[in-house]
């Protein structure tokens, strides 16, 4: 039991890292920020799911996905469809030509609800869809490419092309998806108004709990035999294959796991921000997610969260203070981190702080430092 607990937490130093991150998310930020800024941080933390998924897929799996925004968007659109149907009851849409359907469908002269929208009247189905839809999509992509040993830069280019294709499809099918504007004006979740301040606080904390739980789940996976195999495959894929392991199946599993994690972030994004649009599933957001993981440290689950917060805080601060220069400043920050800190923030932590954290863990366990794992 203790061993399982340690695997979820990542040992004593890992537990302290999670404790510090939890204190930041659940205590420090809510105590110092107003609800507008806290809601903004909540949005950043939904991106952190995608960054954590890239640590698993890219950092440990050795497969750089440049289309992680696709899965973020699939989760977000699943949740948005449920919320939009709830906001489109016959009474609220009585002035439309066709009451009872989303407003953008009415504007585009769609006279009945498309069949694939109908199951999203159910919240249970929607939650299942948030997990299943991106998993199935990732499985199809994974089988198609990993079974044919497509990897490296080719895999990255193909995932980027998939992100571009999906964006074009979503924008083109305006009557079914809301087009370039996306699905907007979302109000309630099963009758609960998600636009009130109290709802924003609750969703922020739920998002934080899910993020911490996701990190613990990923740590458990990495501490298992699968985690060791992922590292071996990343460094010496041929040797693992010659040892009799089905490398493609492990890659597919990791890719699907990353897709689900990103989709959870997308669903929470829709709940906290109140809309979902194709601007979050294309090439640019997908590359930004890679930047989050790179700056945080692509081998660190906790570092990816800090990287996401830092980059998005920089985007907000720079765009508010230097509206014409913020893109250049963001680019300079990214280049500087890559040049001088190739392992990201996690590399700085490993170099300067991890020793102190290990000593702190030894103090809590009341054992000599030299006996710590």
GROMACS .gro file of C-alpha atoms in nm:
model
  373
    1UNK     CA    1   0.000   0.000   0.000
    2UNK     CA    2   0.282   0.237   0.091
    3UNK     CA    3   0.458   0.150  -0.234
    4UNK     CA    4   0.148   0.234  -0.438
    5UNK     CA    5   0.111   0.562  -0.249
    6UNK     CA    6   0.473   0.649  -0.321
    7UNK     CA    7   0.422   0.572  -0.690
    8UNK     CA    8   0.130   0.818  -0.711
    9UNK     CA    9   0.323   1.090  -0.528
   10UNK     CA   10   0.664   1.027  -0.682
   11UNK     CA   11   0.846   0.966  -0.355
   12UNK     CA   12   0.914   1.222  -0.082
   13UNK     CA   13   1.060   1.490  -0.307
   14UNK     CA   14   0.773   1.438  -0.551
   15UNK     CA   15   0.522   1.475  -0.269
   16UNK     CA   16   0.681   1.804  -0.164
   17UNK     CA   17   0.669   1.929  -0.523
   18UNK     CA   18   0.299   1.847  -0.541
   19UNK     CA   19   0.241   2.007  -0.201
   20UNK     CA   20   0.404   2.333  -0.316
   21UNK     CA   21   0.205   2.332  -0.641
   22UNK     CA   22  -0.117   2.260  -0.450
   23UNK     CA   23  -0.047   2.544  -0.207
   24UNK     CA   24   0.003   2.777  -0.504
   25UNK     CA   25  -0.317   2.669  -0.679
   26UNK     CA   26  -0.551   2.627  -0.383
   27UNK     CA   27  -0.423   2.884  -0.132
   28UNK     CA   28  -0.188   3.151  -0.264
   29UNK     CA   29  -0.356   3.240  -0.594
   30UNK     CA   30  -0.718   3.248  -0.461
   31UNK     CA   31  -0.603   3.458  -0.165
   32UNK     CA   32  -0.422   3.720  -0.374
   33UNK     CA   33  -0.621   3.748  -0.699
   34UNK     CA   34  -0.967   3.888  -0.771
   35UNK     CA   35  -1.218   3.664  -0.945
   36UNK     CA   36  -1.136   3.800  -1.293
   37UNK     CA   37  -0.766   3.719  -1.259
   38UNK     CA   38  -0.836   3.390  -1.087
   39UNK     CA   39  -1.064   3.286  -1.371
   40UNK     CA   40  -0.781   3.378  -1.607
   41UNK     CA   41  -0.543   3.153  -1.412
   42UNK     CA   42  -0.809   2.880  -1.427
   43UNK     CA   43  -0.799   2.910  -1.806
   44UNK     CA   44  -0.420   2.880  -1.799
   45UNK     CA   45  -0.448   2.567  -1.586
   46UNK     CA   46  -0.670   2.404  -1.849
   47UNK     CA   47  -0.383   2.450  -2.096
   48UNK     CA   48  -0.160   2.281  -1.839
   49UNK     CA   49  -0.345   1.953  -1.907
   50UNK     CA   50  -0.217   1.966  -2.265
   51UNK     CA   51   0.135   2.048  -2.144
   52UNK     CA   52   0.126   1.751  -1.902
   53UNK     CA   53   0.006   1.526  -2.184
   54UNK     CA   54   0.302   1.638  -2.395
   55UNK     CA   55   0.540   1.545  -2.114
   56UNK     CA   56   0.402   1.191  -2.138
   57UNK     CA   57   0.390   1.174  -2.519
   58UNK     CA   58   0.697   1.377  -2.607
   59UNK     CA   59   0.920   1.377  -2.299
   60UNK     CA   60   0.883   1.011  -2.207
   61UNK     CA   61   0.727   0.858  -2.521
   62UNK     CA   62   0.975   1.029  -2.752
   63UNK     CA   63   0.698   1.125  -2.996
   64UNK     CA   64   0.652   1.496  -3.061
   65UNK     CA   65   0.288   1.568  -3.134
   66UNK     CA   66   0.223   1.905  -3.296
   67UNK     CA   67  -0.152   1.842  -3.297
   68UNK     CA   68  -0.232   1.821  -2.928
   69UNK     CA   69  -0.475   2.109  -2.971
   70UNK     CA   70  -0.697   1.870  -3.168
   71UNK     CA   71  -0.771   1.663  -2.858
   72UNK     CA   72  -0.804   1.975  -2.642
   73UNK     CA   73  -1.063   2.098  -2.890
   74UNK     CA   74  -1.250   1.766  -2.912
   75UNK     CA   75  -1.299   1.763  -2.535
   76UNK     CA   76  -1.399   2.128  -2.540
   77UNK     CA   77  -1.649   2.084  -2.825
   78UNK     CA   78  -1.811   1.781  -2.658
   79UNK     CA   79  -1.877   1.988  -2.345
   80UNK     CA   80  -1.981   2.292  -2.550
   81UNK     CA   81  -2.242   2.090  -2.740
   82UNK     CA   82  -2.410   1.983  -2.417
   83UNK     CA   83  -2.406   2.336  -2.274
   84UNK     CA   84  -2.537   2.484  -2.600
   85UNK     CA   85  -2.828   2.241  -2.618
   86UNK     CA   86  -2.917   2.325  -2.261
   87UNK     CA   87  -2.914   2.695  -2.351
   88UNK     CA   88  -3.132   2.630  -2.658
   89UNK     CA   89  -3.456   2.511  -2.502
   90UNK     CA   90  -3.778   2.598  -2.696
   91UNK     CA   91  -3.865   2.882  -2.456
   92UNK     CA   92  -3.527   3.057  -2.483
   93UNK     CA   93  -3.524   3.019  -2.862
   94UNK     CA   94  -3.891   3.099  -2.924
   95UNK     CA   95  -3.802   3.394  -3.151
   96UNK     CA   96  -3.601   3.175  -3.388
   97UNK     CA   97  -3.739   3.043  -3.714
   98UNK     CA   98  -3.687   2.693  -3.572
   99UNK     CA   99  -3.714   2.699  -3.191
  100UNK     CA  100  -3.525   2.436  -2.991
  101UNK     CA  101  -3.202   2.431  -3.192
  102UNK     CA  102  -2.880   2.632  -3.132
  103UNK     CA  103  -2.896   2.988  -3.263
  104UNK     CA  104  -2.609   2.946  -3.513
  105UNK     CA  105  -2.796   2.657  -3.677
  106UNK     CA  106  -3.102   2.877  -3.716
  107UNK     CA  107  -2.891   3.155  -3.868
  108UNK     CA  108  -2.752   2.904  -4.118
  109UNK     CA  109  -3.101   2.780  -4.210
  110UNK     CA  110  -3.061   2.438  -4.048
  111UNK     CA  111  -3.415   2.331  -3.967
  112UNK     CA  112  -3.354   2.028  -3.745
  113UNK     CA  113  -3.094   1.913  -3.495
  114UNK     CA  114  -2.823   1.697  -3.664
  115UNK     CA  115  -2.830   1.334  -3.546
  116UNK     CA  116  -2.479   1.347  -3.395
  117UNK     CA  117  -2.590   1.637  -3.174
  118UNK     CA  118  -2.889   1.450  -3.024
  119UNK     CA  119  -2.698   1.232  -2.767
  120UNK     CA  120  -2.542   1.547  -2.622
  121UNK     CA  121  -2.871   1.625  -2.450
  122UNK     CA  122  -2.736   1.386  -2.183
  123UNK     CA  123  -2.465   1.504  -1.942
  124UNK     CA  124  -2.363   1.144  -1.875
  125UNK     CA  125  -2.313   1.081  -2.247
  126UNK     CA  126  -2.120   1.408  -2.276
  127UNK     CA  127  -1.878   1.317  -1.998
  128UNK     CA  128  -1.822   0.974  -2.155
  129UNK     CA  129  -1.773   1.140  -2.494
  130UNK     CA  130  -1.504   1.372  -2.350
  131UNK     CA  131  -1.304   1.057  -2.275
  132UNK     CA  132  -1.404   0.831  -2.564
  133UNK     CA  133  -1.407   1.063  -2.869
  134UNK     CA  134  -1.043   1.182  -2.840
  135UNK     CA  135  -0.932   0.830  -2.742
  136UNK     CA  136  -1.087   0.676  -3.055
  137UNK     CA  137  -0.946   0.954  -3.273
  138UNK     CA  138  -0.599   0.914  -3.121
  139UNK     CA  139  -0.621   0.535  -3.154
  140UNK     CA  140  -0.698   0.561  -3.526
  141UNK     CA  141  -0.407   0.800  -3.579
  142UNK     CA  142  -0.177   0.588  -3.362
  143UNK     CA  143  -0.258   0.258  -3.533
  144UNK     CA  144  -0.229   0.418  -3.876
  145UNK     CA  145   0.116   0.558  -3.808
  146UNK     CA  146   0.287   0.361  -3.531
  147UNK     CA  147   0.201   0.021  -3.680
  148UNK     CA  148   0.374   0.142  -3.998
  149UNK     CA  149   0.666   0.273  -3.791
  150UNK     CA  150   0.602   0.634  -3.884
  151UNK     CA  151   0.777   0.849  -3.627
  152UNK     CA  152   1.012   1.139  -3.572
  153UNK     CA  153   0.963   1.448  -3.780
  154UNK     CA  154   0.714   1.272  -4.010
  155UNK     CA  155   0.479   1.206  -3.720
  156UNK     CA  156   0.506   1.570  -3.609
  157UNK     CA  157   0.426   1.699  -3.957
  158UNK     CA  158   0.128   1.466  -3.996
  159UNK     CA  159  -0.021   1.563  -3.658
  160UNK     CA  160   0.023   1.927  -3.754
  161UNK     CA  161  -0.155   1.861  -4.084
  162UNK     CA  162  -0.440   1.689  -3.895
  163UNK     CA  163  -0.479   1.997  -3.675
  164UNK     CA  164  -0.500   2.217  -3.985
  165UNK     CA  165  -0.749   1.985  -4.158
  166UNK     CA  166  -0.976   1.963  -3.852
  167UNK     CA  167  -0.974   2.342  -3.817
  168UNK     CA  168  -1.079   2.381  -4.181
  169UNK     CA  169  -1.357   2.124  -4.135
  170UNK     CA  170  -1.491   2.294  -3.822
  171UNK     CA  171  -1.483   2.639  -3.983
  172UNK     CA  172  -1.638   2.510  -4.305
  173UNK     CA  173  -1.934   2.334  -4.140
  174UNK     CA  174  -2.077   2.651  -3.991
  175UNK     CA  175  -2.431   2.518  -3.961
  176UNK     CA  176  -2.314   2.224  -3.746
  177UNK     CA  177  -2.020   2.370  -3.553
  178UNK     CA  178  -2.073   2.747  -3.535
  179UNK     CA  179  -1.794   2.803  -3.789
  180UNK     CA  180  -1.516   3.049  -3.708
  181UNK     CA  181  -1.710   3.190  -3.411
  182UNK     CA  182  -1.742   2.847  -3.251
  183UNK     CA  183  -2.006   2.758  -2.993
  184UNK     CA  184  -2.076   3.060  -2.774
  185UNK     CA  185  -2.323   3.198  -2.521
  186UNK     CA  186  -2.303   2.900  -2.285
  187UNK     CA  187  -2.487   2.962  -1.960
  188UNK     CA  188  -2.575   2.664  -1.743
  189UNK     CA  189  -2.455   2.316  -1.652
  190UNK     CA  190  -2.759   2.108  -1.563
  191UNK     CA  191  -2.939   2.423  -1.451
  192UNK     CA  192  -2.638   2.560  -1.260
  193UNK     CA  193  -2.535   2.909  -1.378
  194UNK     CA  194  -2.164   2.882  -1.467
  195UNK     CA  195  -2.124   3.257  -1.515
  196UNK     CA  196  -2.161   3.358  -1.150
  197UNK     CA  197  -1.857   3.435  -0.935
  198UNK     CA  198  -1.930   3.145  -0.699
  199UNK     CA  199  -1.946   2.906  -0.996
  200UNK     CA  200  -1.614   3.038  -1.125
  201UNK     CA  201  -1.453   2.972  -0.787
  202UNK     CA  202  -1.591   2.618  -0.776
  203UNK     CA  203  -1.484   2.540  -1.133
  204UNK     CA  204  -1.137   2.676  -1.060
  205UNK     CA  205  -1.097   2.443  -0.763
  206UNK     CA  206  -1.242   2.145  -0.954
  207UNK     CA  207  -0.996   2.217  -1.234
  208UNK     CA  208  -0.709   2.227  -0.983
  209UNK     CA  209  -0.810   1.897  -0.825
  210UNK     CA  210  -0.836   1.727  -1.165
  211UNK     CA  211  -0.493   1.861  -1.264
  212UNK     CA  212  -0.325   1.734  -0.947
  213UNK     CA  213  -0.502   1.398  -0.987
  214UNK     CA  214  -0.384   1.378  -1.348
  215UNK     CA  215  -0.023   1.442  -1.246
  216UNK     CA  216  -0.048   1.169  -0.981
  217UNK     CA  217  -0.193   0.926  -1.236
  218UNK     CA  218   0.088   1.004  -1.480
  219UNK     CA  219   0.346   0.951  -1.205
  220UNK     CA  220   0.193   0.613  -1.131
  221UNK     CA  221   0.218   0.516  -1.497
  222UNK     CA  222   0.579   0.634  -1.518
  223UNK     CA  223   0.672   0.445  -1.201
  224UNK     CA  224   0.535   0.121  -1.348
  225UNK     CA  225   0.702  -0.112  -1.594
  226UNK     CA  226   0.534   0.079  -1.875
  227UNK     CA  227   0.717   0.396  -1.770
  228UNK     CA  228   1.053   0.220  -1.783
  229UNK     CA  229   0.967   0.078  -2.124
  230UNK     CA  230   0.873   0.424  -2.251
  231UNK     CA  231   1.214   0.558  -2.153
  232UNK     CA  232   1.383   0.258  -2.311
  233UNK     CA  233   1.183   0.302  -2.631
  234UNK     CA  234   1.267   0.671  -2.645
  235UNK     CA  235   1.641   0.605  -2.615
  236UNK     CA  236   1.679   0.265  -2.785
  237UNK     CA  237   1.361   0.173  -2.969
  238UNK     CA  238   1.519  -0.103  -3.176
  239UNK     CA  239   1.657  -0.280  -2.869
  240UNK     CA  240   1.313  -0.281  -2.706
  241UNK     CA  241   1.158  -0.418  -3.024
  242UNK     CA  242   1.422  -0.689  -3.056
  243UNK     CA  243   1.353  -0.784  -2.692
  244UNK     CA  244   1.007  -0.894  -2.801
  245UNK     CA  245   0.796  -0.596  -2.696
  246UNK     CA  246   0.528  -0.451  -2.923
  247UNK     CA  247   0.664  -0.097  -2.942
  248UNK     CA  248   0.373   0.031  -3.151
  249UNK     CA  249   0.114  -0.074  -2.892
  250UNK     CA  250   0.296   0.109  -2.613
  251UNK     CA  251   0.319   0.421  -2.827
  252UNK     CA  252  -0.050   0.400  -2.913
  253UNK     CA  253  -0.141   0.369  -2.544
  254UNK     CA  254   0.070   0.671  -2.453
  255UNK     CA  255  -0.070   0.876  -2.739
  256UNK     CA  256  -0.428   0.788  -2.637
  257UNK     CA  257  -0.351   0.872  -2.272
  258UNK     CA  258  -0.216   1.210  -2.381
  259UNK     CA  259  -0.529   1.268  -2.591
  260UNK     CA  260  -0.761   1.202  -2.295
  261UNK     CA  261  -0.561   1.431  -2.066
  262UNK     CA  262  -0.575   1.713  -2.323
  263UNK     CA  263  -0.949   1.656  -2.372
  264UNK     CA  264  -1.017   1.694  -1.999
  265UNK     CA  265  -0.840   2.030  -2.017
  266UNK     CA  266  -1.055   2.127  -2.316
  267UNK     CA  267  -1.378   2.039  -2.135
  268UNK     CA  268  -1.273   2.239  -1.830
  269UNK     CA  269  -1.175   2.529  -2.057
  270UNK     CA  270  -1.527   2.539  -2.203
  271UNK     CA  271  -1.683   2.535  -1.857
  272UNK     CA  272  -1.462   2.813  -1.724
  273UNK     CA  273  -1.441   3.040  -2.027
  274UNK     CA  274  -1.793   2.982  -2.161
  275UNK     CA  275  -1.722   2.908  -2.526
  276UNK     CA  276  -1.518   2.692  -2.761
  277UNK     CA  277  -1.394   2.789  -3.107
  278UNK     CA  278  -1.164   2.647  -3.379
  279UNK     CA  279  -0.894   2.893  -3.272
  280UNK     CA  280  -0.806   2.648  -2.993
  281UNK     CA  281  -0.760   2.337  -3.207
  282UNK     CA  282  -0.535   2.458  -3.488
  283UNK     CA  283  -0.162   2.468  -3.551
  284UNK     CA  284  -0.083   2.781  -3.345
  285UNK     CA  285  -0.237   2.660  -3.016
  286UNK     CA  286  -0.082   2.316  -3.068
  287UNK     CA  287   0.265   2.467  -3.103
  288UNK     CA  288   0.202   2.692  -2.805
  289UNK     CA  289   0.130   2.380  -2.599
  290UNK     CA  290   0.468   2.241  -2.700
  291UNK     CA  291   0.626   2.569  -2.585
  292UNK     CA  292   0.452   2.535  -2.247
  293UNK     CA  293   0.606   2.191  -2.200
  294UNK     CA  294   0.948   2.297  -2.334
  295UNK     CA  295   0.978   2.597  -2.103
  296UNK     CA  296   0.853   2.401  -1.803
  297UNK     CA  297   1.070   2.103  -1.886
  298UNK     CA  298   0.953   1.824  -2.110
  299UNK     CA  299   1.055   1.560  -1.857
  300UNK     CA  300   0.874   1.717  -1.563
  301UNK     CA  301   0.498   1.689  -1.506
  302UNK     CA  302   0.497   1.962  -1.240
  303UNK     CA  303   0.739   2.175  -1.442
  304UNK     CA  304   0.496   2.170  -1.736
  305UNK     CA  305   0.233   2.335  -1.514
  306UNK     CA  306   0.473   2.610  -1.409
  307UNK     CA  307   0.580   2.654  -1.771
  308UNK     CA  308   0.218   2.696  -1.879
  309UNK     CA  309   0.150   2.951  -1.606
  310UNK     CA  310   0.468   3.146  -1.684
  311UNK     CA  311   0.414   3.161  -2.061
  312UNK     CA  312   0.049   3.259  -2.035
  313UNK     CA  313   0.119   3.515  -1.765
  314UNK     CA  314   0.387   3.657  -1.995
  315UNK     CA  315   0.138   3.669  -2.284
  316UNK     CA  316  -0.115   3.856  -2.073
  317UNK     CA  317   0.136   4.095  -1.912
  318UNK     CA  318   0.320   4.171  -2.236
  319UNK     CA  319   0.000   4.218  -2.439
  320UNK     CA  320  -0.141   4.458  -2.177
  321UNK     CA  321   0.180   4.663  -2.138
  322UNK     CA  322   0.331   4.635  -2.487
  323UNK     CA  323   0.044   4.563  -2.729
  324UNK     CA  324   0.264   4.605  -3.040
  325UNK     CA  325   0.570   4.420  -2.907
  326UNK     CA  326   0.432   4.135  -2.699
  327UNK     CA  327   0.482   3.870  -2.968
  328UNK     CA  328   0.849   3.968  -3.001
  329UNK     CA  329   0.891   3.960  -2.624
  330UNK     CA  330   0.731   3.618  -2.604
  331UNK     CA  331   0.959   3.490  -2.880
  332UNK     CA  332   1.264   3.632  -2.700
  333UNK     CA  333   1.157   3.459  -2.377
  334UNK     CA  334   1.119   3.125  -2.556
  335UNK     CA  335   1.454   3.155  -2.738
  336UNK     CA  336   1.628   3.259  -2.416
  337UNK     CA  337   1.495   2.962  -2.221
  338UNK     CA  338   1.581   2.714  -2.496
  339UNK     CA  339   1.935   2.855  -2.536
  340UNK     CA  340   2.031   2.893  -2.173
  341UNK     CA  341   1.804   2.641  -1.997
  342UNK     CA  342   1.755   2.351  -2.241
  343UNK     CA  343   1.579   2.147  -1.974
  344UNK     CA  344   1.342   2.431  -1.892
  345UNK     CA  345   1.240   2.542  -1.547
  346UNK     CA  346   1.265   2.183  -1.426
  347UNK     CA  347   1.634   2.182  -1.520
  348UNK     CA  348   1.693   2.488  -1.301
  349UNK     CA  349   1.503   2.318  -1.021
  350UNK     CA  350   1.709   2.000  -1.053
  351UNK     CA  351   2.033   2.200  -1.049
  352UNK     CA  352   1.968   2.446  -0.767
  353UNK     CA  353   1.670   2.337  -0.557
  354UNK     CA  354   1.612   1.962  -0.573
  355UNK     CA  355   1.890   1.893  -0.322
  356UNK     CA  356   1.723   2.118  -0.065
  357UNK     CA  357   1.384   1.955  -0.129
  358UNK     CA  358   1.540   1.609  -0.076
  359UNK     CA  359   1.689   1.726   0.252
  360UNK     CA  360   1.349   1.862   0.355
  361UNK     CA  361   1.191   1.525   0.274
  362UNK     CA  362   1.460   1.355   0.484
  363UNK     CA  363   1.376   1.582   0.777
  364UNK     CA  364   1.008   1.486   0.757
  365UNK     CA  365   1.094   1.115   0.747
  366UNK     CA  366   1.338   1.155   1.037
  367UNK     CA  367   1.599   0.949   0.856
  368UNK     CA  368   1.955   1.044   0.768
  369UNK     CA  369   1.981   1.213   0.429
  370UNK     CA  370   2.216   0.947   0.302
  371UNK     CA  371   1.947   0.679   0.338
  372UNK     CA  372   1.691   0.858   0.120
  373UNK     CA  373   1.603   0.700  -0.213
   0.00000   0.00000   0.00000
